[in-house]
Coordinates of C-alpha atoms and ligand atoms in Angstrom, one line a residue:
M107 CA -15.4 47.8 -255.7
G108 CA -13.3 45.1 -257.3
R109 CA -9.7 44.4 -256.3
L110 CA -7.3 45.6 -258.9
I111 CA -4.2 43.3 -258.9
A112 CA -1.1 43.9 -261.0
V113 CA 0.8 40.7 -261.9
V114 CA 4.2 42.2 -262.4
N115 CA 7.8 41.3 -263.0
Q116 CA 10.1 43.0 -265.6
K117 CA 11.9 39.7 -266.1
G118 CA 10.5 38.0 -269.2
G119 CA 9.0 34.5 -269.2
V120 CA 8.5 34.0 -265.5
G121 CA 4.8 33.1 -265.7
K122 CA 2.9 36.4 -265.4
T123 CA 0.5 35.7 -268.2
T124 CA 0.1 32.0 -267.1
T125 CA -0.7 33.3 -263.6
V126 CA -3.3 35.8 -264.8
V127 CA -5.1 33.3 -267.1
N128 CA -5.3 30.5 -264.4
L129 CA -6.1 32.7 -261.4
A130 CA -8.7 34.5 -263.4
A131 CA -10.2 31.2 -264.6
A132 CA -10.1 29.7 -261.1
L133 CA -11.8 32.6 -259.6
A134 CA -14.4 32.7 -262.4
E135 CA -15.0 29.0 -261.8
A136 CA -15.7 29.8 -258.1
G137 CA -18.4 32.3 -259.2
R138 CA -16.4 35.5 -259.0
R139 CA -16.7 38.3 -261.7
V140 CA -13.3 38.6 -263.1
L141 CA -11.7 40.9 -265.7
A142 CA -8.2 40.4 -267.1
V143 CA -6.4 43.3 -268.8
D144 CA -3.7 42.6 -271.3
L145 CA -1.0 45.4 -270.8
D146 CA 1.6 43.7 -273.0
P147 CA 2.1 44.5 -276.7
Q148 CA 3.0 40.8 -277.2
G149 CA -0.7 40.1 -276.6
S150 CA 0.0 36.7 -275.1
L151 CA -3.0 37.0 -272.7
T152 CA -5.2 38.0 -275.7
V153 CA -4.0 35.0 -277.8
W154 CA -4.4 32.5 -274.9
S155 CA -7.9 33.9 -274.3
G156 CA -8.9 32.9 -277.9
L157 CA -8.5 36.1 -279.9
E158 CA -6.4 37.1 -282.8
P159 CA -4.6 40.3 -281.7
D160 CA -4.0 41.7 -285.2
E161 CA -7.7 41.6 -286.0
L162 CA -8.9 43.6 -283.1
A163 CA -10.2 47.1 -284.0
K164 CA -10.1 48.3 -280.4
T165 CA -7.6 47.4 -277.7
V166 CA -6.4 48.7 -274.4
Y167 CA -4.2 51.0 -276.4
H168 CA -7.1 53.0 -277.5
G169 CA -8.4 53.2 -274.0
L170 CA -5.1 54.5 -272.8
V171 CA -4.2 57.0 -275.5
G172 CA -7.7 58.2 -276.4
P173 CA -10.2 58.1 -279.3
R174 CA -8.2 59.8 -282.0
R175 CA -6.4 56.6 -282.7
V176 CA -9.4 54.2 -283.0
R177 CA -9.5 52.8 -286.5
Y178 CA -12.4 50.7 -287.5
D179 CA -12.1 48.2 -290.3
E180 CA -15.5 46.7 -290.7
S181 CA -14.4 44.6 -293.6
R182 CA -12.3 42.5 -291.3
P183 CA -14.6 41.2 -288.5
V184 CA -12.9 40.0 -285.4
R185 CA -12.6 36.2 -285.4
A186 CA -11.1 33.5 -283.2
A187 CA -7.5 32.8 -283.3
S188 CA -6.4 29.6 -284.9
Q189 CA -3.2 28.1 -283.6
G190 CA -3.0 24.9 -285.6
T191 CA -5.4 23.1 -283.4
G192 CA -8.2 25.5 -284.3
A193 CA -9.7 24.9 -280.9
H194 CA -10.6 28.5 -280.1
S195 CA -14.2 28.5 -281.2
S196 CA -16.4 29.4 -278.4
T197 CA -15.1 32.8 -277.4
T198 CA -17.8 35.5 -277.8
L199 CA -16.3 37.9 -280.3
A200 CA -18.8 40.7 -280.2
Y201 CA -17.9 43.7 -278.2
L202 CA -20.1 44.2 -275.2
S203 CA -20.7 47.7 -276.3
E204 CA -20.3 49.1 -279.8
D205 CA -20.7 52.7 -278.9
E206 CA -18.8 54.8 -281.4
D207 CA -18.9 57.8 -279.1
E208 CA -15.8 60.0 -278.9
D209 CA -14.4 58.5 -275.8
V210 CA -13.1 55.0 -275.6
S211 CA -14.2 53.7 -272.2
A212 CA -13.2 50.4 -270.8
T213 CA -16.7 49.0 -271.5
D214 CA -16.1 49.6 -275.2
L215 CA -13.1 47.3 -274.9
I216 CA -14.3 44.4 -272.9
L217 CA -14.8 41.0 -274.5
R218 CA -16.2 37.8 -273.1
T219 CA -14.0 34.8 -273.3
S220 CA -14.7 31.1 -273.0
L221 CA -12.3 30.8 -270.1
G222 CA -14.8 32.3 -267.7
Y223 CA -13.4 35.8 -267.4
D224 CA -13.8 39.0 -269.4
L225 CA -10.9 40.5 -271.2
V226 CA -9.5 43.9 -272.3
P227 CA -7.3 42.8 -275.1
S228 CA -4.1 44.1 -276.5
N229 CA -2.0 43.9 -279.7
A230 CA 1.3 45.1 -281.1
E231 CA -0.1 48.7 -281.4
L232 CA 0.3 49.0 -277.6
G233 CA 4.0 49.2 -278.3
L234 CA 3.3 52.8 -279.5
A235 CA 1.8 53.7 -276.1
E236 CA 5.1 54.5 -274.5
M237 CA 5.8 57.1 -277.1
D238 CA 2.2 58.4 -277.2
L239 CA 1.9 58.6 -273.4
V240 CA 5.1 60.5 -272.9
N241 CA 3.7 64.0 -273.6
M242 CA 0.3 63.4 -272.1
V243 CA -1.0 65.0 -268.9
A244 CA -1.0 62.6 -266.0
R245 CA 0.5 60.0 -268.2
E246 CA 1.0 57.6 -265.2
R247 CA -2.7 57.7 -264.4
R248 CA -4.3 56.9 -267.7
L249 CA -5.1 53.4 -266.5
V250 CA -6.6 54.6 -263.3
A251 CA -9.0 56.7 -265.3
L252 CA -9.7 53.8 -267.8
M253 CA -10.5 51.3 -265.1
A254 CA -12.6 53.5 -262.8
P255 CA -16.0 53.0 -264.6
V256 CA -15.8 49.2 -264.6
R257 CA -14.4 48.6 -261.1
D258 CA -17.8 48.0 -259.6
S259 CA -18.7 45.4 -262.2
Y260 CA -16.0 43.0 -261.1
D261 CA -14.7 41.3 -258.0
F262 CA -11.2 40.9 -259.3
I263 CA -9.4 42.8 -262.1
F264 CA -6.0 41.4 -263.1
L265 CA -3.4 43.5 -265.0
D266 CA -1.0 41.3 -267.0
C267 CA 2.1 43.5 -267.2
E268 CA 4.8 43.4 -270.0
P269 CA 8.4 42.4 -269.2
S270 CA 9.7 46.0 -268.8
L271 CA 9.6 48.8 -266.3
G272 CA 8.3 51.4 -268.7
L273 CA 5.2 53.7 -268.6
L274 CA 2.7 50.8 -269.1
T275 CA 4.0 49.0 -266.0
I276 CA 4.1 52.2 -264.0
N277 CA 0.5 52.8 -265.0
A278 CA -0.3 49.3 -263.7
L279 CA 1.5 50.0 -260.4
V280 CA -0.3 53.3 -260.0
A281 CA -3.8 51.8 -260.8
A282 CA -3.3 48.7 -258.7
D283 CA -4.4 48.1 -255.1
E284 CA -2.2 45.1 -254.9
I285 CA 0.7 43.4 -256.7
L286 CA 1.4 39.7 -257.2
I287 CA 4.9 38.8 -258.4
P288 CA 5.5 35.5 -260.1
V289 CA 9.2 34.4 -260.1
S290 CA 10.5 31.4 -261.9
C291 CA 12.8 29.2 -259.8
D292 CA 16.0 30.2 -261.5
F293 CA 18.9 32.3 -260.4
L294 CA 18.6 35.2 -262.9
A295 CA 14.9 35.6 -262.0
W296 CA 15.8 35.7 -258.3
R297 CA 18.4 38.4 -259.0
A298 CA 16.0 40.4 -261.2
L299 CA 13.8 40.9 -258.2
E300 CA 16.1 43.6 -256.9
V301 CA 15.4 45.9 -259.8
L302 CA 11.7 45.3 -259.4
F303 CA 11.7 46.0 -255.7
K304 CA 13.5 49.3 -256.4
L305 CA 10.9 50.5 -258.9
V306 CA 7.9 49.3 -256.8
G307 CA 9.5 51.1 -253.8
R308 CA 9.7 54.3 -255.8
V309 CA 6.2 54.1 -257.1
R310 CA 4.9 53.5 -253.6
L311 CA 6.8 56.6 -252.4
E312 CA 5.9 58.9 -255.2
L313 CA 2.7 57.7 -256.9
N314 CA 0.7 55.1 -255.0
S315 CA 1.3 55.0 -251.2
Q316 CA -1.6 52.5 -250.8
L317 CA 0.0 49.8 -252.9
R318 CA 0.2 46.5 -251.2
L319 CA 1.8 43.1 -251.8
I320 CA -0.2 39.9 -252.0
G321 CA 3.1 38.0 -252.4
I322 CA 5.8 36.4 -254.5
L323 CA 4.6 33.3 -256.4
P324 CA 7.4 30.8 -257.2
T325 CA 6.7 29.3 -260.6
M326 CA 8.2 26.7 -262.9
F327 CA 9.6 24.8 -260.0
D328 CA 11.3 21.6 -261.2
T329 CA 11.8 19.1 -258.4
R330 CA 14.4 17.2 -260.6
T331 CA 17.0 19.9 -260.6
R332 CA 19.1 21.0 -257.6
H333 CA 19.3 24.5 -258.9
S334 CA 15.5 24.9 -258.9
R335 CA 15.3 23.5 -255.4
E336 CA 18.0 25.9 -254.2
I337 CA 16.2 28.9 -255.6
L338 CA 13.0 27.8 -254.1
E339 CA 14.8 27.5 -250.7
L340 CA 16.0 31.1 -251.1
L341 CA 12.5 32.3 -251.9
Y342 CA 10.9 30.6 -249.0
G343 CA 13.9 30.9 -246.6
E344 CA 15.7 34.2 -247.2
L345 CA 12.9 36.2 -248.8
G346 CA 10.1 34.5 -247.0
R347 CA 11.4 35.9 -243.7
E348 CA 10.6 39.4 -244.9
L349 CA 7.8 39.0 -247.4
P350 CA 4.9 36.7 -248.1
V351 CA 6.0 33.9 -250.5
L352 CA 2.9 32.0 -251.6
Q353 CA 2.4 28.3 -251.1
P354 CA 2.3 26.0 -253.0
P355 CA 4.8 26.8 -255.7
V356 CA 3.7 26.2 -259.3
H357 CA 5.6 23.2 -260.7
R358 CA 7.0 23.1 -264.2
S359 CA 4.6 21.2 -266.5
V360 CA 4.1 21.1 -270.2
R361 CA 0.4 21.2 -269.5
F362 CA 0.6 25.0 -269.4
Q363 CA 1.9 25.2 -272.9
E364 CA -0.7 22.7 -274.1
A365 CA -3.5 24.6 -272.4
A366 CA -2.4 27.8 -274.1
Q367 CA -2.4 26.1 -277.5
T368 CA -6.0 24.9 -277.1
G369 CA -7.2 28.3 -275.8
K370 CA -8.2 26.9 -272.4
S371 CA -7.0 27.6 -268.9
V372 CA -5.1 24.7 -267.3
I373 CA -8.1 24.5 -264.9
Q374 CA -10.3 23.5 -267.9
Y375 CA -7.6 21.6 -269.9
A376 CA -6.1 19.5 -267.2
P377 CA -8.2 20.0 -264.1
D378 CA -6.7 17.1 -262.1
T379 CA -3.1 18.1 -262.5
P380 CA -0.8 19.7 -259.8
G381 CA -0.7 22.9 -261.9
A382 CA -4.5 23.3 -261.9
A383 CA -4.6 22.5 -258.2
A384 CA -1.8 25.0 -257.4
Y385 CA -3.7 27.9 -259.1
R386 CA -7.0 26.9 -257.6
E387 CA -5.3 26.9 -254.1
I388 CA -3.7 30.3 -254.7
A389 CA -7.0 31.7 -256.0
K390 CA -8.7 30.5 -252.8
Q391 CA -6.0 32.2 -250.7
L392 CA -6.4 35.4 -252.7
E393 CA -10.0 35.7 -251.5
S394 CA -9.0 35.7 -247.9
C395 CA -5.4 37.0 -247.8
R396 CA -4.4 40.3 -246.3
P397 CA -1.9 42.0 -248.6
V398 CA 1.0 43.6 -246.7
R399 CA 2.1 47.2 -246.8
L400 CA 5.4 47.8 -248.7
S401 CA 7.1 49.3 -245.7
S402 CA 10.0 46.9 -245.1
R403 CA 13.6 47.8 -245.9
I404 CA 13.6 45.6 -249.0
W405 CA 11.3 48.1 -250.8
Q406 CA 13.2 51.1 -249.7
A407 CA 16.7 49.8 -250.5
G408 CA 15.7 47.5 -253.3
R409 CA 18.0 44.9 -251.6
L410 CA 17.6 41.2 -251.7
P411 CA 18.7 39.2 -248.6
R412 CA 22.2 37.8 -249.2
A413 CA 22.0 34.7 -251.3
Q414 CA 24.4 31.8 -251.4
S415 CA 25.5 30.5 -254.7
R416 CA 25.7 26.8 -255.5
Q417 CA 29.3 26.7 -254.4
G418 CA 28.3 28.2 -251.1
Q419 CA 30.0 31.6 -251.9
S420 CA 28.1 34.6 -251.1
V421 CA 26.5 36.2 -254.1
P422 CA 26.8 40.0 -254.1
S423 CA 23.3 41.5 -253.6
Ligands
ATP535 N1 4.6 26.3 -264.5 C1 5.0 26.2 -265.8 N2 5.6 25.1 -266.3 C2 6.0 25.1 -267.5 N3 5.9 26.1 -268.4 C3 5.3 27.2 -268.0 C4 4.9 27.4 -266.6 N4 4.4 28.6 -266.5 C5 4.5 29.2 -267.7 N5 5.1 28.4 -268.6 C6 5.4 28.7 -270.0 O1 6.6 29.5 -269.9 C7 6.4 30.5 -270.9 C8 6.4 31.9 -270.3 O2 5.3 32.0 -269.5 P1 4.4 33.3 -269.5 O3 4.1 33.7 -270.9 O4 3.3 33.1 -268.5 O5 5.4 34.3 -268.8 P2 5.4 35.9 -268.8 O6 6.1 36.3 -267.5 O7 4.0 36.4 -269.0 O8 6.3 36.2 -270.1 P3 6.5 37.7 -270.7 O9 7.4 38.4 -269.8 O10 7.1 37.4 -272.0 O11 5.1 38.3 -270.7 C9 5.2 30.2 -271.7 O12 5.5 29.4 -272.8 C10 4.4 29.4 -270.7 O13 3.5 28.4 -271.3
MG536 MG1 3.3 37.7 -270.4

């Protein structure tokens, strides 16, 4: 059965989608069967993977809330996204299964991409899911049910979470075996970890006692700024004493934005850059790592180790 990994952080713009795309691509390159699930109404993973979210008839939304909401529009066939460069041409746009049966199963939603992994896409409609799920039975377990039939078909399934701690993220944390937490090397991202730890701690206690942590992944590390270096030190030093903090950090590089624009992973777009090397290395570690149980006091109290500010004063934590 494939490992189901939620890439999660309620802080926006810390590199969740970038991490999913590039780890999924690196593992696919190594011959693994990989599925990536876009759980964000922004649809960034879907766009990066070469699809135009607004033109998709079926998305993860329909899998989560049920068949009543599937609307076919056959006059508007799905086509590749064009982002100025028009480089997204080789993504396979036919659904792997076009079964119009009552149920919308995950296999009805899976698309092949030219980045090496399969994708369950998303679009803005997923924003309605919070509202629609609220009155549903077992609303935190909709994703568990959706993923169950496809778990044996993949070695790795990544869940790209939205930047919020709502029902979609809770569904991801309940469905996941493991979590991976990208954190950009800046102070507010560091502080935002506390809120995440509290939620994950509660989910572990109340909904998914088996949930494990692969690690914290420092992203957007900028060697040129003292601030970035200080936060990296906190991550490897203070936090690293209690939790796995993955090596190497992912450095800041414009190659990631360029790769997204061309609809390629950084592994394909700039294979010889430090960014590609970092994600390849983390992907290799994923295969052999032993995710830790969430039993430390950090997850119970949602407390970060005490951090020092730039002036050397203690920052309340
Ligand atoms: N290592 C990096 N260096 C430079 N830019 C990066 C890096 N990683 C990600 N980015 C860029 O930062 C922005 C945010 O990254 P990304 O979309 O992966 O974050 P996210 O956590 O998924 O965001 P959201 O919370 O909105 O879903 C994107 O423009 C992306 O291209
Ligand atoms: Mg994202």
